[in-house]
Amino acid sequence: NKDINFLLTKSPTPVGIPLYKQMRNILSTLIVLFNILFSQRVIGYYPQWVVGNLPANEIDLNVVTHVIHSFAWPNENGSISSYDGMFGSGISDVIHNQGAKFLLSLGGWGNHAGFEVISGDEGLRELFINNLASILLINGYDGVDLDWEFPDSEMDRENLNLLVSEMDSIFAIINPDWMITMAVPVSNWFGQWHDFEFLVNHIDFFNAMTYGTHGNWSSHSGHLSPLYPSPPSDADGSCYAYMNYLSNTRGIPKNKINMGMPFWGIKWESSNINEPFTGNTVDIMYYDILELIGNGWTSHWDTDALCPYLIKDDNTQVITYENQLSIGLKCQYASEQELGGVMIWALSYDKTNDGQELIQSIQENYLRNYSGEPPLMPTNITLNTYPNPFNPSCKIDIKLGQDQFVKIMVTDLLGHQITLLNNKVLQKGSHQYLWNAKNYPDGTYFITAKYNRSIKTKKVTLLK
């Protein structure tokens, strides 16, 4: 196993190190290796501009399994540029000493022009890949993350296939252990220009950018990364809809998908959530949001989106963001859906005087551990459906460990609610429901129960 070989060759030498530090280093390395081996990836993008705020030795590598150094980018002549100070910094040694992987991200927002040119020319592709290989070798990277934002034509789609397949072939010769990963869009707007059926054969995993659901382009203020649509009829999207698109519509194996989690928020000139707004939105980091709560801003919780938001006390502004609870719920969803991992944009954005709270939530609610501490949202509900496939009726059994409010609904592949089965408090014990789908087309649907700020989902198939 290449991960075990990596552990043996990259573990720090014990010479001159006190025994307790040796044991701590070994334990940290084993935790990271355990998470990698059991597909509990935690991908942390590490932009060069945050290095001063979060030095590499402060990255919590008990949680983060893959650090992606951002950004370098291709030039139209096949050369590669990067932010100042990225290369030769020794960051790879810090990351490797605790058993984590260290990849170089190519692209990022606004750095797409070089991709469009070099991917379409055989000679430039070869030159670019060789230049990239030199950078990986010299700087100790374990591979590359492709973040072309975004291919937008049939030609780009075909050229991306060529770039990735040729990169895979050359990497196999130089260093077969090098990884190729990819940051990808999560809806068909840009997703249509990715040939995922081809790419899955060459890409180790996909980092799904499940954020940007609402922004300047929206008709109303909204969440950056709602787990479910808010309001339920909102067509702008949700993590739920995005995961359905990538795994069910586009066929990416779930264990190759890492669901994105934003460590920042958006400030809106709006009176309330899901209301019209004026002006432009402003990005605001998590570490700047916390100090606002109770200081002219009031905290609220969206039971549809399963996300927090703030409203300014004079009702002129709204901030949508993530907190420990919403991150925990996303972690629970990723586990229940058996996704390959979660992805963070970006490391350091949650760093406060009290630590890195969002990172901590991932550790407590996603990573396997043996601390004996309960997760943030204990599971006290079971949801079963049968038969599956069904025609035309699906039976739904739900069992509760306590009296509680439960919303039970049927949604389509895009996450849109099509039937509401329950929206009230249910007593402890078993409850049964019947969904008659004779008026719906055959295909895949989801039975979802929302309860206690948590969720359970079952996929069902209607075959007529």
Coordinates of C-alpha atoms in Angstrom, one line a residue:
N1 CA 0.0 0.0 0.0
K2 CA 1.5 3.3 -1.1
D3 CA 0.1 5.1 2.0
I4 CA 1.9 2.7 4.3
N5 CA 5.1 3.2 2.3
F6 CA 4.6 6.9 2.5
L7 CA 4.2 6.6 6.3
L8 CA 7.4 4.6 6.7
T9 CA 9.5 6.9 4.5
K10 CA 8.2 10.2 5.7
S11 CA 7.8 9.7 9.5
P12 CA 10.2 12.0 11.5
T13 CA 13.4 10.4 12.9
P14 CA 13.2 9.8 16.7
V15 CA 16.8 10.8 17.3
G16 CA 17.1 13.5 19.8
I17 CA 13.3 13.8 20.3
P18 CA 11.8 13.2 23.7
L19 CA 9.7 10.0 24.0
Y20 CA 6.4 11.8 24.6
K21 CA 6.9 13.9 21.4
Q22 CA 7.8 10.7 19.5
M23 CA 4.6 9.1 20.6
R24 CA 2.6 12.2 19.8
N25 CA 4.1 12.4 16.3
I26 CA 3.4 8.7 15.6
L27 CA -0.2 9.0 16.9
S28 CA -0.9 12.0 14.7
T29 CA 0.6 10.3 11.7
L30 CA -1.5 7.1 12.3
I31 CA -4.7 9.1 12.7
V32 CA -4.1 10.8 9.3
L33 CA -3.2 7.5 7.7
F34 CA -6.3 5.9 9.2
N35 CA -8.5 8.6 7.7
I36 CA -6.9 8.2 4.3
L37 CA -7.2 4.4 4.2
F38 CA -10.8 4.5 5.2
S39 CA -11.8 7.2 2.7
Q40 CA -12.4 9.8 5.3
R41 CA -10.7 12.5 3.4
V42 CA -10.6 16.0 4.7
I43 CA -9.3 18.3 2.0
G44 CA -8.0 21.7 3.1
Y45 CA -7.2 24.3 0.5
Y46 CA -4.3 26.4 1.7
P47 CA -4.0 29.6 -0.2
Q48 CA -0.6 31.3 -0.2
W49 CA -2.2 34.5 1.1
V50 CA -3.1 32.8 4.5
V51 CA 0.3 31.4 5.3
G52 CA 1.1 34.4 7.5
N53 CA -2.1 33.9 9.5
L54 CA -1.9 30.1 9.6
P55 CA 1.7 28.8 9.4
A56 CA 2.0 25.2 8.1
N57 CA 2.8 23.9 11.6
E58 CA -0.5 25.2 12.9
I59 CA -2.6 23.3 10.4
D60 CA -4.5 20.6 12.3
L61 CA -3.3 17.6 10.6
N62 CA -5.1 15.3 13.0
V63 CA -8.1 16.4 10.9
V64 CA -6.8 17.5 7.5
T65 CA -5.6 14.6 5.4
H66 CA -4.7 16.5 2.2
V67 CA -3.4 20.0 2.1
I68 CA -3.8 21.7 -1.3
H69 CA -1.4 24.6 -1.8
S70 CA -3.1 27.4 -3.8
F71 CA -2.5 28.7 -6.4
A72 CA -0.2 28.3 -9.4
W73 CA -1.5 28.5 -12.9
P74 CA -0.5 27.7 -16.5
N75 CA 0.5 30.5 -18.9
E76 CA -0.3 30.4 -22.6
N77 CA 3.2 29.5 -23.5
G78 CA 3.3 26.4 -21.3
S79 CA 5.2 27.9 -18.4
I80 CA 3.7 28.1 -14.9
S81 CA 3.3 31.1 -12.6
S82 CA 2.4 31.2 -8.9
Y83 CA 1.9 33.6 -6.0
D84 CA 5.1 35.0 -4.6
G85 CA 6.8 32.7 -2.0
M86 CA 5.0 29.5 -2.8
F87 CA 7.9 27.4 -3.9
G88 CA 10.9 26.5 -1.8
S89 CA 9.2 27.4 1.4
G90 CA 9.7 24.0 3.1
I91 CA 5.9 23.6 3.7
S92 CA 6.0 20.0 2.3
D93 CA 8.3 18.8 5.1
V94 CA 5.9 20.1 7.8
I95 CA 3.0 18.4 6.1
H96 CA 4.7 15.1 5.4
N97 CA 6.1 14.8 8.9
Q98 CA 2.6 14.2 10.1
G99 CA 1.6 11.8 7.4
A100 CA -0.6 14.1 5.4
K101 CA -0.5 14.6 1.6
F102 CA 0.5 17.9 0.0
L103 CA -0.8 18.8 -3.5
L104 CA -0.4 21.9 -5.7
S105 CA -3.5 23.5 -7.0
L106 CA -3.4 24.9 -10.5
G107 CA -5.9 27.6 -11.5
G108 CA -8.4 29.3 -9.3
W109 CA -10.8 32.0 -10.1
G110 CA -9.6 34.3 -12.9
N111 CA -6.6 32.0 -13.9
H112 CA -8.3 30.2 -16.7
A113 CA -6.8 31.7 -19.9
G114 CA -3.7 29.5 -19.9
F115 CA -5.8 26.3 -19.6
E116 CA -7.8 27.2 -22.7
V117 CA -4.7 27.6 -24.8
I118 CA -2.3 24.9 -23.6
S119 CA -5.0 22.2 -23.4
G120 CA -5.7 22.6 -27.1
D121 CA -2.1 22.2 -28.4
E122 CA -0.3 18.9 -28.2
G123 CA 3.2 20.5 -27.9
L124 CA 2.1 23.0 -25.2
R125 CA 0.4 20.2 -23.2
E126 CA 3.6 18.2 -23.2
L127 CA 5.7 21.2 -22.2
F128 CA 3.3 22.3 -19.5
I129 CA 3.1 18.8 -18.0
N130 CA 6.9 18.5 -17.9
N131 CA 7.2 21.9 -16.3
L132 CA 4.6 20.8 -13.7
A133 CA 6.4 17.6 -13.0
S134 CA 9.6 19.5 -12.3
I135 CA 7.8 21.7 -9.8
L136 CA 6.3 18.7 -8.1
L137 CA 9.6 17.0 -7.8
I138 CA 11.6 19.9 -6.6
N139 CA 9.1 21.0 -4.0
G140 CA 7.9 17.7 -2.7
Y141 CA 4.3 17.8 -3.8
D142 CA 2.3 14.6 -3.9
G143 CA 0.4 15.5 -6.9
V144 CA -1.7 18.2 -8.5
D145 CA -5.3 19.6 -8.1
L146 CA -6.7 21.0 -11.3
D147 CA -9.0 24.0 -10.7
W148 CA -9.9 25.2 -14.1
E149 CA -12.8 27.7 -13.6
F150 CA -14.3 26.8 -16.0
P151 CA -14.3 25.0 -19.3
D152 CA -17.3 26.4 -21.2
S153 CA -17.4 24.8 -24.6
E154 CA -17.3 21.4 -26.3
M155 CA -13.8 22.1 -27.4
D156 CA -12.7 22.8 -23.8
R157 CA -14.4 19.6 -22.7
E158 CA -12.4 17.5 -25.2
N159 CA -9.2 19.3 -24.5
L160 CA -9.5 18.8 -20.8
N161 CA -9.8 15.1 -21.4
L162 CA -6.6 15.2 -23.5
L163 CA -4.8 17.2 -20.8
V164 CA -5.8 14.9 -18.0
S165 CA -5.1 11.6 -19.8
E166 CA -1.6 12.8 -21.0
M167 CA -0.8 14.1 -17.5
D168 CA -1.8 10.7 -16.0
S169 CA 0.4 8.9 -18.5
I170 CA 3.5 11.0 -17.9
F171 CA 3.0 10.9 -14.1
A172 CA 2.9 7.1 -14.3
I173 CA 6.4 7.2 -15.7
I174 CA 7.9 9.8 -13.4
N175 CA 6.2 9.0 -10.1
P176 CA 3.2 6.6 -10.2
D177 CA 2.2 7.7 -6.6
W178 CA 1.5 11.3 -7.8
M179 CA -2.2 12.1 -7.5
I180 CA -4.4 14.0 -9.9
T181 CA -7.5 15.6 -8.3
M182 CA -9.9 18.2 -9.6
A183 CA -12.1 21.0 -8.3
V184 CA -15.4 20.7 -10.1
P185 CA -18.7 22.7 -10.5
V186 CA -21.8 21.1 -9.1
S187 CA -24.6 22.0 -11.5
N188 CA -25.1 21.5 -15.2
W189 CA -24.4 25.2 -16.0
F190 CA -20.6 24.5 -16.1
G191 CA -20.8 20.8 -15.4
Q192 CA -22.0 20.0 -18.9
W193 CA -18.5 20.9 -20.1
H194 CA -16.9 18.1 -18.0
D195 CA -16.8 14.6 -19.4
F196 CA -17.0 12.9 -16.0
E197 CA -17.5 9.5 -17.5
F198 CA -14.0 9.8 -19.0
L199 CA -12.4 11.8 -16.2
V200 CA -13.2 9.3 -13.4
N201 CA -10.7 6.9 -15.0
H202 CA -7.9 9.4 -14.4
I203 CA -8.9 11.5 -11.4
D204 CA -8.2 10.3 -7.9
F205 CA -11.1 12.4 -6.4
F206 CA -13.2 15.4 -7.1
N207 CA -13.5 18.4 -4.9
A208 CA -17.1 19.5 -5.3
M209 CA -17.5 23.3 -5.0
T210 CA -20.8 23.1 -3.1
Y211 CA -20.9 26.8 -2.4
G212 CA -21.8 29.9 -4.3
T213 CA -25.5 28.9 -4.4
H214 CA -26.5 32.5 -3.9
G215 CA -24.6 35.7 -4.7
N216 CA -24.7 38.8 -6.8
W217 CA -26.4 36.8 -9.5
S218 CA -29.3 35.8 -7.4
S219 CA -32.8 37.3 -7.2
H220 CA -32.8 37.3 -3.4
S221 CA -30.5 37.0 -0.4
G222 CA -29.7 33.4 0.4
H223 CA -27.3 30.9 1.9
L224 CA -23.9 30.4 0.5
S225 CA -24.1 26.6 0.9
P226 CA -27.6 25.4 2.1
L227 CA -27.7 21.7 2.8
Y228 CA -31.3 21.7 1.5
P229 CA -33.1 24.4 -0.6
S230 CA -34.5 27.4 1.3
P231 CA -37.3 27.9 0.8
P232 CA -38.0 24.3 -0.3
S233 CA -39.2 25.6 -3.7
D234 CA -35.9 27.5 -4.3
A235 CA -34.4 26.5 -7.6
D236 CA -31.0 28.0 -6.9
G237 CA -29.6 24.8 -5.5
S238 CA -28.4 23.0 -2.4
C239 CA -25.7 20.6 -1.3
Y240 CA -28.3 17.9 -1.5
A241 CA -29.2 18.7 -5.1
Y242 CA -25.5 19.1 -6.1
M243 CA -24.5 15.7 -4.7
N244 CA -27.5 14.2 -6.6
Y245 CA -26.3 15.8 -9.7
L246 CA -22.7 14.6 -9.5
S247 CA -23.4 11.1 -8.3
N248 CA -26.7 10.2 -9.9
T249 CA -27.0 12.4 -13.0
R250 CA -23.3 12.4 -13.9
G251 CA -22.3 9.0 -12.5
I252 CA -19.3 10.0 -10.3
P253 CA -18.8 7.3 -7.7
K254 CA -19.6 8.7 -4.3
N255 CA -16.4 7.6 -2.8
K256 CA -14.6 9.9 -5.3
I257 CA -16.6 13.0 -4.2
N258 CA -15.5 15.4 -1.5
M259 CA -18.3 17.8 -0.5
G260 CA -17.2 21.4 -0.1
M261 CA -17.7 23.4 3.0
P262 CA -17.2 27.2 3.0
F263 CA -15.4 28.8 6.0
W264 CA -16.7 32.2 5.0
G265 CA -20.0 34.0 4.6
I266 CA -21.8 36.7 2.6
K267 CA -23.1 40.0 3.7
W268 CA -26.3 41.2 2.0
E269 CA -28.0 44.6 1.9
S270 CA -31.4 43.0 2.7
S271 CA -34.0 43.1 5.4
N272 CA -34.2 39.3 5.9
I273 CA -33.2 35.9 4.4
N274 CA -34.7 35.1 1.1
E275 CA -35.7 38.7 0.4
P276 CA -34.6 41.1 -2.4
F277 CA -31.3 42.8 -1.9
T278 CA -29.6 46.0 -3.2
G279 CA -26.0 46.7 -4.1
N280 CA -23.3 44.0 -4.2
T281 CA -22.6 41.2 -1.8
V282 CA -19.5 41.3 0.4
D283 CA -17.5 38.2 1.5
I284 CA -16.9 38.0 5.2
M285 CA -14.6 35.5 7.0
Y286 CA -15.9 33.3 9.8
Y287 CA -13.4 34.9 12.2
D288 CA -15.0 38.3 11.6
I289 CA -18.6 37.1 11.9
L290 CA -18.4 35.7 15.4
E291 CA -17.7 39.1 17.0
L292 CA -20.8 40.6 15.4
I293 CA -23.3 38.2 17.2
G294 CA -24.9 40.2 20.1
N295 CA -23.2 43.4 19.0
G296 CA -25.8 44.8 16.7
W297 CA -26.6 41.5 15.0
T298 CA -29.0 38.8 16.0
S299 CA -28.5 35.1 15.2
H300 CA -31.2 33.0 13.5
W301 CA -31.5 29.4 12.2
D302 CA -33.0 28.3 8.9
T303 CA -34.8 25.0 9.5
D304 CA -35.1 24.4 5.7
A305 CA -31.5 25.1 4.8
L306 CA -30.1 23.8 8.1
C307 CA -27.8 26.9 8.2
P308 CA -27.4 29.9 10.4
Y309 CA -27.7 33.6 9.5
L310 CA -27.5 37.0 11.1
I311 CA -29.8 39.9 10.8
K312 CA -28.6 43.4 11.7
D313 CA -30.7 44.9 14.4
D314 CA -31.9 47.8 12.2
N315 CA -33.0 45.2 9.6
T316 CA -30.8 46.6 6.8
Q317 CA -28.3 43.7 6.4
V318 CA -28.1 39.9 6.5
I319 CA -25.1 37.6 6.8
T320 CA -25.4 34.0 5.6
Y321 CA -22.6 31.7 6.8
E322 CA -21.7 28.4 8.4
N323 CA -21.2 27.6 12.1
Q324 CA -20.2 24.5 14.1
L325 CA -23.8 23.1 13.9
S326 CA -24.3 23.5 10.2
I327 CA -20.8 22.1 9.5
G328 CA -21.6 19.2 11.7
L329 CA -24.9 18.5 9.8
K330 CA -23.0 18.6 6.5
C331 CA -20.5 16.1 8.0
Q332 CA -23.4 13.9 9.0
Y333 CA -24.8 14.1 5.5
A334 CA -21.5 13.2 4.0
S335 CA -21.2 10.2 6.2
E336 CA -24.7 9.0 5.6
Q337 CA -24.3 9.3 1.9
E338 CA -21.0 7.5 2.1
L339 CA -19.1 10.2 0.3
G340 CA -15.3 10.0 0.0
G341 CA -14.7 13.1 2.1
V342 CA -15.3 16.7 2.7
M343 CA -13.4 19.7 1.4
I344 CA -12.6 23.1 3.0
W345 CA -12.3 26.5 1.4
A346 CA -10.2 27.7 3.0
L347 CA -7.9 26.9 5.9
S348 CA -7.4 29.7 8.4
Y349 CA -10.7 31.4 7.7
D350 CA -12.1 29.9 11.0
K351 CA -9.1 30.7 13.1
T352 CA -10.0 32.8 16.2
N353 CA -8.7 33.3 19.7
D354 CA -10.7 30.3 20.7
G355 CA -9.1 28.0 18.1
Q356 CA -10.4 26.7 14.8
E357 CA -14.0 25.9 15.6
L358 CA -15.2 24.7 12.2
I359 CA -12.2 22.3 11.9
Q360 CA -13.1 21.1 15.4
S361 CA -16.7 20.4 14.2
I362 CA -15.4 18.3 11.4
Q363 CA -13.2 16.3 13.8
E364 CA -16.1 15.7 16.2
N365 CA -18.8 15.0 13.6
Y366 CA -17.1 13.3 10.7
L367 CA -13.8 11.6 11.5
R368 CA -13.8 8.2 13.1
N369 CA -12.4 8.5 16.6
Y370 CA -12.4 6.5 19.8
S371 CA -12.8 9.3 22.3
G372 CA -16.2 8.0 23.4
E373 CA -17.6 11.6 23.0
P374 CA -21.1 11.7 21.3
P375 CA -21.4 13.5 18.0
L376 CA -22.9 17.0 17.8
M377 CA -26.2 15.5 16.5
P378 CA -26.9 12.1 18.0
T379 CA -28.9 9.8 15.8
N380 CA -32.2 8.8 17.5
I381 CA -34.3 8.0 14.5
T382 CA -34.4 5.2 12.0
L383 CA -35.9 5.5 8.5
N384 CA -36.7 2.5 6.2
T385 CA -38.5 2.2 2.9
Y386 CA -39.8 -0.8 1.0
P387 CA -40.2 -2.2 -1.5
N388 CA -37.3 -0.7 -3.5
P389 CA -37.7 -0.5 -6.5
F390 CA -41.5 0.1 -6.1
N391 CA -44.6 0.5 -8.3
P392 CA -46.7 2.5 -7.6
S393 CA -46.6 2.8 -3.8
C394 CA -43.6 3.1 -1.4
K395 CA -44.1 2.3 2.3
I396 CA -42.1 4.3 4.8
D397 CA -41.4 3.3 8.3
I398 CA -39.9 5.8 10.8
K399 CA -39.0 5.0 14.4
L400 CA -38.3 7.7 17.0
G401 CA -36.4 7.5 20.2
Q402 CA -38.3 10.4 21.7
D403 CA -41.1 12.8 21.0
Q404 CA -40.0 15.4 18.4
F405 CA -40.9 17.5 15.4
V406 CA -40.2 15.6 12.2
K407 CA -40.6 16.9 8.6
I408 CA -40.9 13.9 6.1
M409 CA -40.9 14.7 2.5
V410 CA -40.3 13.3 -1.0
T411 CA -37.8 15.2 -3.2
D412 CA -36.6 14.7 -6.8
L413 CA -33.0 14.4 -8.0
L414 CA -32.6 18.2 -7.9
G415 CA -33.7 18.4 -4.3
H416 CA -37.1 19.9 -5.0
Q417 CA -39.8 18.9 -2.6
I418 CA -42.7 17.2 -4.5
T419 CA -44.7 15.7 -1.6
L420 CA -44.9 16.5 2.1
L421 CA -45.8 13.5 4.2
N422 CA -45.5 14.9 7.7
N423 CA -44.8 18.3 9.2
K424 CA -45.6 18.0 12.9
V425 CA -44.5 16.6 16.2
L426 CA -44.5 12.8 16.3
Q427 CA -44.6 10.7 19.5
K428 CA -41.9 8.2 20.4
G429 CA -42.2 4.9 18.7
S430 CA -43.0 3.6 15.1
H431 CA -45.0 5.5 12.4
Q432 CA -45.9 4.4 8.9
Y433 CA -46.6 6.3 5.8
L434 CA -47.5 5.4 2.2
W435 CA -46.4 7.4 -0.8
N436 CA -48.5 6.7 -3.9
A437 CA -46.4 7.7 -6.9
K438 CA -48.8 6.7 -9.7
N439 CA -48.9 10.3 -11.0
Y440 CA -45.1 10.7 -11.1
P441 CA -42.7 9.6 -13.8
D442 CA -40.4 6.6 -13.1
G443 CA -37.0 7.4 -11.8
T444 CA -35.1 8.1 -8.6
Y445 CA -36.6 9.9 -5.7
F446 CA -35.5 10.6 -2.1
I447 CA -37.4 10.1 1.1
T448 CA -36.1 12.6 3.6
A449 CA -36.8 13.1 7.3
K450 CA -35.6 16.4 9.0
Y451 CA -35.6 16.3 12.7
N452 CA -33.7 18.0 15.6
R453 CA -31.6 19.9 13.2
S454 CA -30.5 16.7 11.6
I455 CA -31.5 14.6 8.5
K456 CA -32.0 11.1 7.3
T457 CA -32.4 10.2 3.6
K458 CA -33.3 7.1 1.7
K459 CA -33.0 6.7 -2.1
V460 CA -35.9 4.9 -3.8
T461 CA -36.6 4.0 -7.4
L462 CA -40.0 4.1 -9.1
L463 CA -40.2 1.5 -11.9
K464 CA -43.4 1.4 -14.0

